[in-house]
Tab-separated table of C-alpha atoms and ligand atoms in Angstrom:
chain	number	residue	atom	x	y	z
X	1	MET	CA	-18.982	2.630	-15.308
X	2	SER	CA	-18.444	5.793	-12.253
X	3	GLU	CA	-15.097	7.519	-12.929
X	4	LEU	CA	-14.128	6.572	-9.470
X	5	ASN	CA	-14.718	2.824	-10.174
X	6	LYS	CA	-13.390	3.548	-13.712
X	7	ILE	CA	-9.407	5.079	-11.889
X	8	ALA	CA	-9.609	1.969	-9.241
X	9	LEU	CA	-9.781	-0.623	-12.572
X	10	GLU	CA	-7.591	1.584	-14.277
X	11	ILE	CA	-4.632	1.614	-11.400
X	12	LEU	CA	-4.905	-2.186	-10.732
X	13	GLY	CA	-5.750	-3.902	-13.984
X	14	ASN	CA	-4.339	-6.140	-16.049
X	15	GLY	CA	-2.413	-7.319	-13.128
X	16	LYS	CA	-0.981	-3.271	-12.224
X	17	GLY	CA	-0.047	-2.537	-9.045
X	18	ILE	CA	0.505	-0.080	-6.823
X	19	LEU	CA	4.399	1.603	-5.768
X	20	ALA	CA	3.800	2.539	-2.274
X	21	ALA	CA	6.314	5.687	-2.065
X	22	ASP	CA	4.697	7.645	0.530
X	23	GLU	CA	6.870	7.204	2.872
X	24	SER	CA	7.191	9.754	6.065
X	25	THR	CA	10.803	12.208	6.063
X	26	GLY	CA	11.259	10.367	9.389
X	27	THR	CA	10.595	6.523	7.780
X	28	MET	CA	12.506	7.899	4.736
X	29	THR	CA	15.539	8.966	6.585
X	30	LYS	CA	15.637	5.451	8.669
X	31	ARG	CA	15.362	4.086	5.123
X	32	LEU	CA	18.876	5.800	3.711
X	33	ASP	CA	20.500	5.535	7.053
X	34	GLY	CA	20.105	1.402	6.772
X	35	VAL	CA	22.094	2.623	3.357
X	36	ASN	CA	24.522	5.171	4.764
X	37	VAL	CA	23.031	8.210	1.903
X	38	PRO	CA	22.406	11.309	3.537
X	39	SER	CA	18.066	12.055	4.086
X	40	THR	CA	18.286	15.558	2.258
X	41	PRO	CA	15.468	16.337	0.161
X	42	GLU	CA	17.305	16.065	-3.263
X	43	ASN	CA	18.583	12.718	-2.070
X	44	ARG	CA	15.138	11.687	-1.264
X	45	LEU	CA	13.803	13.343	-4.741
X	46	LEU	CA	16.231	11.666	-6.782
X	47	PHE	CA	15.815	7.966	-6.102
X	48	ARG	CA	12.012	8.385	-6.564
X	49	GLU	CA	12.438	10.425	-9.639
X	50	THR	CA	14.722	7.447	-10.783
X	51	LEU	CA	12.031	4.893	-10.102
X	52	PHE	CA	9.239	7.184	-11.330
X	53	SER	CA	10.858	7.289	-14.367
X	54	SER	CA	11.532	3.676	-15.048
X	55	SER	CA	9.997	1.782	-17.693
X	56	SER	CA	7.684	-0.578	-15.772
X	57	MET	CA	5.739	2.266	-14.858
X	58	SER	CA	4.188	2.227	-17.941
X	59	ASN	CA	2.688	-1.601	-17.686
X	60	CYS	CA	3.241	-2.262	-14.116
X	61	ILE	CA	2.515	0.179	-12.087
X	62	GLY	CA	-1.055	1.754	-11.950
X	63	GLY	CA	-0.184	4.385	-9.079
X	64	VAL	CA	2.316	5.682	-7.143
X	65	ILE	CA	1.552	7.166	-3.575
X	66	LEU	CA	3.340	9.846	-2.711
X	67	TYR	CA	4.054	11.793	0.429
X	68	ASP	CA	3.254	15.613	0.994
X	69	GLU	CA	7.502	16.460	0.126
X	70	THR	CA	6.870	14.828	-2.613
X	71	ILE	CA	3.481	15.689	-4.529
X	72	LYS	CA	5.069	19.237	-4.768
X	73	GLN	CA	8.769	19.006	-6.016
X	74	ILE	CA	9.836	19.379	-9.789
X	75	SER	CA	12.110	16.407	-10.891
X	76	SER	CA	15.585	17.087	-12.587
X	77	LYS	CA	14.366	17.345	-15.941
X	78	LYS	CA	12.095	20.089	-14.386
X	79	LYS	CA	8.919	18.075	-14.675
X	80	LYS	CA	6.216	18.214	-11.179
X	81	ILE	CA	5.980	14.871	-9.840
X	82	PRO	CA	2.606	14.556	-10.570
X	83	GLU	CA	3.226	15.152	-14.190
X	84	LEU	CA	5.965	12.768	-14.534
X	85	ILE	CA	4.176	9.900	-13.193
X	86	ALA	CA	0.807	11.124	-15.433
X	87	ASP	CA	2.962	11.107	-18.760
X	88	MET	CA	4.336	7.315	-17.400
X	89	GLY	CA	1.176	6.397	-17.595
X	90	SER	CA	0.302	5.421	-14.245
X	91	HIS	CA	-1.721	7.577	-11.500
X	92	PRO	CA	-0.258	9.813	-8.933
X	93	GLY	CA	-1.565	9.052	-5.427
X	94	ILE	CA	-1.336	10.842	-2.180
X	95	LYS	CA	-0.578	9.607	1.462
X	96	VAL	CA	-3.407	12.011	3.459
X	97	ASP	CA	-3.437	10.776	6.823
X	98	THR	CA	-1.043	12.118	9.483
X	99	GLY	CA	0.497	9.256	11.038
X	100	ALA	CA	-0.542	7.060	14.158
X	101	LYS	CA	-0.509	8.090	17.607
X	102	VAL	CA	-0.998	6.800	20.780
X	103	LEU	CA	-4.945	5.857	20.992
X	104	ALA	CA	-6.374	7.935	24.459
X	105	GLY	CA	-7.946	5.269	26.605
X	106	SER	CA	-5.879	2.224	25.152
X	107	SER	CA	-2.256	3.331	25.340
X	108	LYS	CA	-0.359	0.619	23.907
X	109	GLU	CA	-2.724	0.770	20.696
X	110	LYS	CA	-2.672	3.394	18.004
X	111	ILE	CA	-5.339	5.706	16.254
X	112	THR	CA	-4.878	7.537	12.769
X	113	GLU	CA	-4.726	11.247	12.960
X	114	GLY	CA	-5.555	13.760	10.023
X	115	LEU	CA	-9.244	14.290	9.838
X	116	ASP	CA	-9.707	17.805	11.080
X	117	GLY	CA	-8.723	20.370	7.837
X	118	LEU	CA	-8.567	17.492	5.360
X	119	ARG	CA	-11.461	18.782	2.968
X	120	VAL	CA	-9.298	21.734	2.077
X	121	ARG	CA	-6.129	19.585	2.172
X	122	LEU	CA	-8.126	16.943	-0.555
X	123	LYS	CA	-8.897	20.212	-2.390
X	124	GLU	CA	-5.308	21.470	-2.655
X	125	TYR	CA	-3.816	17.512	-3.316
X	126	TYR	CA	-6.695	17.054	-6.523
X	127	LYS	CA	-5.292	20.249	-7.992
X	128	LEU	CA	-1.997	18.870	-8.053
X	129	GLY	CA	-3.271	16.274	-10.008
X	130	ALA	CA	-3.971	13.266	-7.118
X	131	LYS	CA	-6.585	10.777	-8.394
X	132	PHE	CA	-5.943	8.163	-5.300
X	133	THR	CA	-5.227	8.526	-1.462
X	134	LYS	CA	-4.039	7.012	0.866
X	135	TRP	CA	-4.997	6.160	4.897
X	136	ARG	CA	-3.541	4.114	6.890
X	137	GLY	CA	-5.105	2.062	10.544
X	138	VAL	CA	-2.729	-0.013	12.304
X	139	TYR	CA	-3.868	-2.893	14.908
X	140	ASN	CA	-1.539	-4.472	16.580
X	141	ILE	CA	-2.071	-8.418	17.912
X	142	ALA	CA	-1.775	-8.971	21.609
X	143	LYS	CA	-3.457	-10.620	24.412
X	144	ASP	CA	-6.408	-8.316	24.636
X	145	ASN	CA	-5.435	-6.114	21.304
X	146	PRO	CA	-6.544	-5.098	18.460
X	147	SER	CA	-9.351	-3.994	21.632
X	148	LYS	CA	-13.200	-3.221	20.322
X	149	LEU	CA	-12.287	0.508	21.432
X	150	SER	CA	-9.207	0.730	18.279
X	151	ILE	CA	-10.894	-1.714	15.768
X	152	HIS	CA	-14.089	0.495	16.207
X	153	SER	CA	-12.022	3.888	16.092
X	154	ASN	CA	-9.943	3.236	13.508
X	155	ALA	CA	-12.754	1.676	11.417
X	156	HIS	CA	-14.642	5.113	11.847
X	157	ALA	CA	-11.500	7.429	11.071
X	158	LEU	CA	-11.127	5.430	7.827
X	159	ALA	CA	-14.986	5.980	6.978
X	160	ARG	CA	-15.041	9.701	7.504
X	161	TYR	CA	-11.579	10.121	5.381
X	162	SER	CA	-13.333	7.837	2.762
X	163	ALA	CA	-16.404	9.826	2.447
X	164	LEU	CA	-14.446	12.835	2.215
X	165	VAL	CA	-11.895	11.383	-0.461
X	166	GLN	CA	-14.939	10.371	-2.963
X	167	GLU	CA	-16.457	13.918	-2.342
X	168	SER	CA	-13.726	14.960	-3.747
X	169	ASN	CA	-13.570	12.683	-6.629
X	170	MET	CA	-10.705	10.664	-5.935
X	171	VAL	CA	-10.218	6.954	-4.940
X	172	PRO	CA	-9.462	6.422	-1.167
X	173	ILE	CA	-7.420	3.705	-0.542
X	174	VAL	CA	-8.338	1.826	2.911
X	175	GLU	CA	-5.639	0.270	4.547
X	176	PRO	CA	-6.089	-1.335	7.851
X	177	GLU	CA	-3.027	-3.123	8.400
X	178	VAL	CA	-2.683	-5.804	11.461
X	179	LEU	CA	0.844	-5.633	12.116
X	180	MET	CA	2.977	-8.508	11.697
X	181	GLU	CA	4.999	-7.764	14.877
X	182	GLY	CA	4.342	-10.581	17.555
X	183	ASP	CA	4.818	-14.314	18.136
X	184	HIS	CA	0.798	-14.818	17.604
X	185	SER	CA	-0.337	-17.551	15.286
X	186	ALA	CA	-1.429	-17.229	11.379
X	187	LYS	CA	-4.698	-18.432	12.973
X	188	ASP	CA	-4.853	-15.355	15.247
X	189	CYS	CA	-4.189	-13.092	12.581
X	190	TYR	CA	-6.889	-14.371	10.687
X	191	GLN	CA	-9.764	-14.141	13.302
X	192	LYS	CA	-7.768	-10.476	14.148
X	193	THR	CA	-7.814	-9.474	10.764
X	194	SER	CA	-11.447	-11.115	9.619
X	195	GLU	CA	-12.660	-8.529	12.595
X	196	VAL	CA	-11.471	-5.567	11.622
X	197	ILE	CA	-11.966	-5.594	7.845
X	198	LYS	CA	-15.672	-6.221	8.930
X	199	LYS	CA	-16.050	-3.380	11.335
X	200	CYS	CA	-14.254	-1.063	8.415
X	201	PHE	CA	-17.124	-1.907	6.007
X	202	GLU	CA	-19.677	-1.715	8.276
X	203	GLU	CA	-18.500	1.795	8.755
X	204	LEU	CA	-17.916	2.854	5.237
X	205	ILE	CA	-21.526	1.630	4.747
X	206	LEU	CA	-22.703	4.050	7.367
X	207	HIS	CA	-20.721	6.504	5.792
X	208	LYS	CA	-22.221	5.822	2.921
X	209	VAL	CA	-19.266	5.633	0.532
X	210	ASP	CA	-19.508	4.101	-2.912
X	211	LEU	CA	-17.542	0.493	-2.481
X	212	LYS	CA	-17.200	0.395	-5.948
X	213	GLY	CA	-15.612	3.852	-6.434
X	214	ILE	CA	-12.603	2.225	-3.287
X	215	ILE	CA	-9.634	0.069	-3.087
X	216	LEU	CA	-9.008	-2.269	-0.297
X	217	LYS	CA	-5.412	-2.035	1.373
X	218	PRO	CA	-5.156	-5.220	3.729
X	219	ASN	CA	-2.523	-7.167	5.148
X	220	MET	CA	-1.995	-10.857	3.810
X	221	ILE	CA	-2.850	-13.323	6.725
X	222	LEU	CA	0.771	-14.804	7.966
X	223	ALA	CA	1.857	-15.348	11.500
X	224	GLY	CA	3.495	-13.360	13.221
X	225	ASP	CA	6.870	-12.574	12.866
X	226	LYS	CA	8.306	-14.071	16.342
X	227	SER	CA	6.122	-17.125	15.910
X	228	LYS	CA	7.744	-20.324	15.897
X	229	ASN	CA	5.211	-22.099	13.365
X	230	LYS	CA	5.980	-20.074	10.171
X	231	SER	CA	3.240	-20.148	7.816
X	232	SER	CA	3.775	-21.680	4.493
X	233	ASN	CA	2.725	-20.034	1.528
X	234	GLU	CA	-0.151	-22.387	0.731
X	235	GLU	CA	-1.418	-21.393	4.286
X	236	VAL	CA	-1.028	-17.673	3.544
X	237	SER	CA	-3.229	-18.118	0.330
X	238	GLU	CA	-5.583	-20.295	2.240
X	239	LEU	CA	-6.440	-18.107	4.948
X	240	THR	CA	-6.019	-14.639	3.234
X	241	LEU	CA	-8.881	-15.602	0.449
X	242	LYS	CA	-11.235	-17.027	2.902
X	243	CYS	CA	-10.975	-13.558	5.445
X	244	LEU	CA	-11.113	-11.708	2.288
X	245	LYS	CA	-14.294	-13.523	0.669
X	246	ASN	CA	-15.578	-13.390	4.440
X	247	SER	CA	-15.546	-9.996	5.040
X	248	VAL	CA	-15.269	-7.883	2.069
X	249	PRO	CA	-18.214	-6.859	-0.333
X	250	SER	CA	-18.603	-7.742	-3.533
X	251	GLU	CA	-18.806	-4.283	-5.095
X	252	VAL	CA	-15.325	-3.388	-4.058
X	253	PRO	CA	-13.474	-3.858	-7.263
X	254	GLY	CA	-10.042	-4.370	-6.145
X	255	ILE	CA	-7.605	-5.558	-3.088
X	256	ALA	CA	-3.710	-4.632	-3.118
X	257	PHE	CA	-1.859	-5.940	-0.294
X	258	LEU	CA	1.083	-4.406	1.582
X	259	SER	CA	3.570	-6.177	2.562
X	260	GLY	CA	4.060	-5.709	5.774
X	261	GLY	CA	7.734	-6.239	6.401
X	262	GLN	CA	8.160	-9.842	4.378
X	263	SER	CA	10.889	-10.176	1.566
X	264	GLU	CA	10.535	-9.397	-1.910
X	265	ILE	CA	10.351	-12.957	-2.803
X	266	GLU	CA	8.173	-13.586	0.118
X	267	ALA	CA	5.470	-10.906	-0.907
X	268	THR	CA	5.776	-11.804	-4.685
X	269	GLU	CA	5.650	-15.918	-3.921
X	270	ASN	CA	2.610	-15.022	-1.299
X	271	LEU	CA	0.739	-12.995	-4.129
X	272	ASN	CA	1.265	-15.466	-7.029
X	273	LEU	CA	0.104	-18.200	-5.051
X	274	ILE	CA	-3.248	-16.034	-3.505
X	275	ASN	CA	-4.144	-15.090	-7.471
X	276	LYS	CA	-3.438	-18.942	-8.981
X	277	ASN	CA	-5.885	-19.804	-6.004
X	278	ASN	CA	-8.397	-17.036	-6.285
X	279	THR	CA	-11.699	-17.987	-7.006
X	280	THR	CA	-13.523	-14.313	-6.269
X	281	ASN	CA	-13.971	-11.960	-8.755
X	282	PHE	CA	-11.885	-9.584	-7.112
X	283	ILE	CA	-8.838	-8.343	-8.767
X	284	MET	CA	-5.832	-9.139	-5.955
X	285	SER	CA	-2.659	-7.264	-6.607
X	286	TYR	CA	-0.119	-5.117	-4.703
X	287	SER	CA	0.846	-1.731	-3.352
X	288	TYR	CA	4.001	-2.219	-1.853
X	289	GLY	CA	6.536	0.021	-0.521
X	290	ARG	CA	9.588	-2.076	0.934
X	291	ALA	CA	8.988	-5.102	-1.599
X	292	LEU	CA	9.167	-2.780	-4.293
X	293	GLN	CA	11.829	-1.012	-3.677
X	294	GLN	CA	13.945	-3.005	-1.244
X	295	SER	CA	16.819	-3.913	-3.874
X	296	ALA	CA	16.935	-1.052	-6.067
X	297	LEU	CA	17.798	1.379	-2.646
X	298	LYS	CA	20.408	-0.908	-2.180
X	299	PHE	CA	21.634	-0.841	-5.334
X	300	TRP	CA	21.350	2.787	-5.852
X	301	SER	CA	23.227	3.381	-2.447
X	302	LYS	CA	26.079	2.245	-4.055
X	303	ASN	CA	25.945	3.924	-7.195
X	304	ILE	CA	24.023	6.518	-6.868
X	305	LYS	CA	24.688	8.231	-10.638
X	306	ASP	CA	23.484	4.805	-12.378
X	307	ILE	CA	20.018	5.499	-13.194
X	308	GLU	CA	19.633	3.093	-15.807
X	309	GLY	CA	21.456	-0.071	-13.360
X	310	THR	CA	18.778	0.931	-10.818
X	311	GLN	CA	16.312	1.043	-12.387
X	312	LYS	CA	16.555	-2.876	-13.992
X	313	VAL	CA	16.316	-3.590	-10.590
X	314	PHE	CA	12.890	-1.784	-9.706
X	315	ASN	CA	11.795	-3.274	-12.679
X	316	HIS	CA	12.520	-6.585	-12.511
X	317	ARG	CA	10.715	-6.505	-8.863
X	318	ALA	CA	7.671	-4.563	-10.828
X	319	ASN	CA	7.887	-7.491	-13.364
X	320	MET	CA	8.033	-10.108	-11.144
X	321	ASN	CA	4.972	-8.584	-9.280
X	322	THR	CA	2.970	-7.802	-12.214
X	323	LEU	CA	3.131	-11.633	-13.103
X	324	ALA	CA	2.271	-12.501	-9.695
X	325	ALA	CA	-0.906	-10.496	-9.282
X	326	GLN	CA	-1.717	-12.672	-12.805
X	327	GLY	CA	-0.734	-16.186	-10.714
X	328	LYS	CA	1.910	-16.389	-13.562
X	329	TRP	CA	5.415	-15.986	-11.571
X	330	SER	CA	7.549	-18.169	-10.934
X	331	LYS	CA	11.375	-19.098	-9.239
X	332	GLU	CA	12.410	-20.216	-12.768
X	333	ILE	CA	11.164	-16.817	-14.262
X	334	GLU	CA	12.688	-15.057	-10.828
X	335	SER	CA	16.221	-15.675	-11.519
X	336	HIS	CA	16.077	-15.358	-15.554
P	1	13P	P1	5.146	-2.032	2.841
P	1	13P	O1	4.882	-2.619	1.614
P	1	13P	O2	6.383	-1.583	3.070
P	1	13P	O3	4.124	-2.614	3.945
P	1	13P	O4	4.428	-0.679	2.780
P	1	13P	C1	3.314	-0.317	1.887
P	1	13P	C2	2.575	0.800	3.075
P	1	13P	O5	1.933	1.276	2.301
P	1	13P	C3	2.415	0.695	4.605
P	1	13P	O6	1.380	1.855	4.971
């Protein structure tokens, strides 16, 4: 087993998942504004280190995706953040893209930037303790979108990024996110997501990326948030499994879904059903941002000194999702 394959399996094995705590300062400021907490470096660190020192880090969270600011911060107990995460039994990871910008040639779409100078930045992150990385491509569903141009250029960037990351001995998370915004049907989402993922693998193979040493982070297949026909859990599970079965090569060790605007319970319930019905050999787990942090952030914002209380809320969500990643979650367990 290669070292990268081993790390990927440590991150996602035994029902473990990923905590996506890599919000850029802009996004984190929006989240903190939403709960009336000033977005200072100290407050961003305080909330995040509260999560990173929770007990569920050892049995549920196999990896944490950090933002550049956080990977360089020191905890209140004087530990480097990547060290704190590793000491809890989890792997530190880092977001390395520099954000999605307007795509020249198709002004309503986006292309993710960050390839220039990436090799040098990767060396620095590796030295800081990162074992894996993340790059997110975004696609929106509209009449003619995602266009061939956006599908092609984002896949190309994801592949070039992945090749550089493996060269630096880290596991790349490949995240092509087809957004939930819009009035499209689940079938539209299925078709577009399948096209997007297939193109990503075509480019990954062309760039000689070792597929055993990556983690795929896709969206689930859902109707758009403005669609009249909301997807049932059964439909999400059926279409998501069908899409991944048909578009992901069997070498890929693990798939970790993003939550993409689903509520905490929806994201857990859908993941659970996907695992109950999973007849593939892929691990199907989670790499949630909002769906792991929302309740904890809300609680913390009102009880900023109550570390234990905040951790209790976070531990519950992490435990529920780890059960869901094994198809063992139920509404009864959720409410006890
Ligand atoms: P959400 O789970 O909030 O969609 O965030 C996951 C993520 O990392 C998006 O890039």
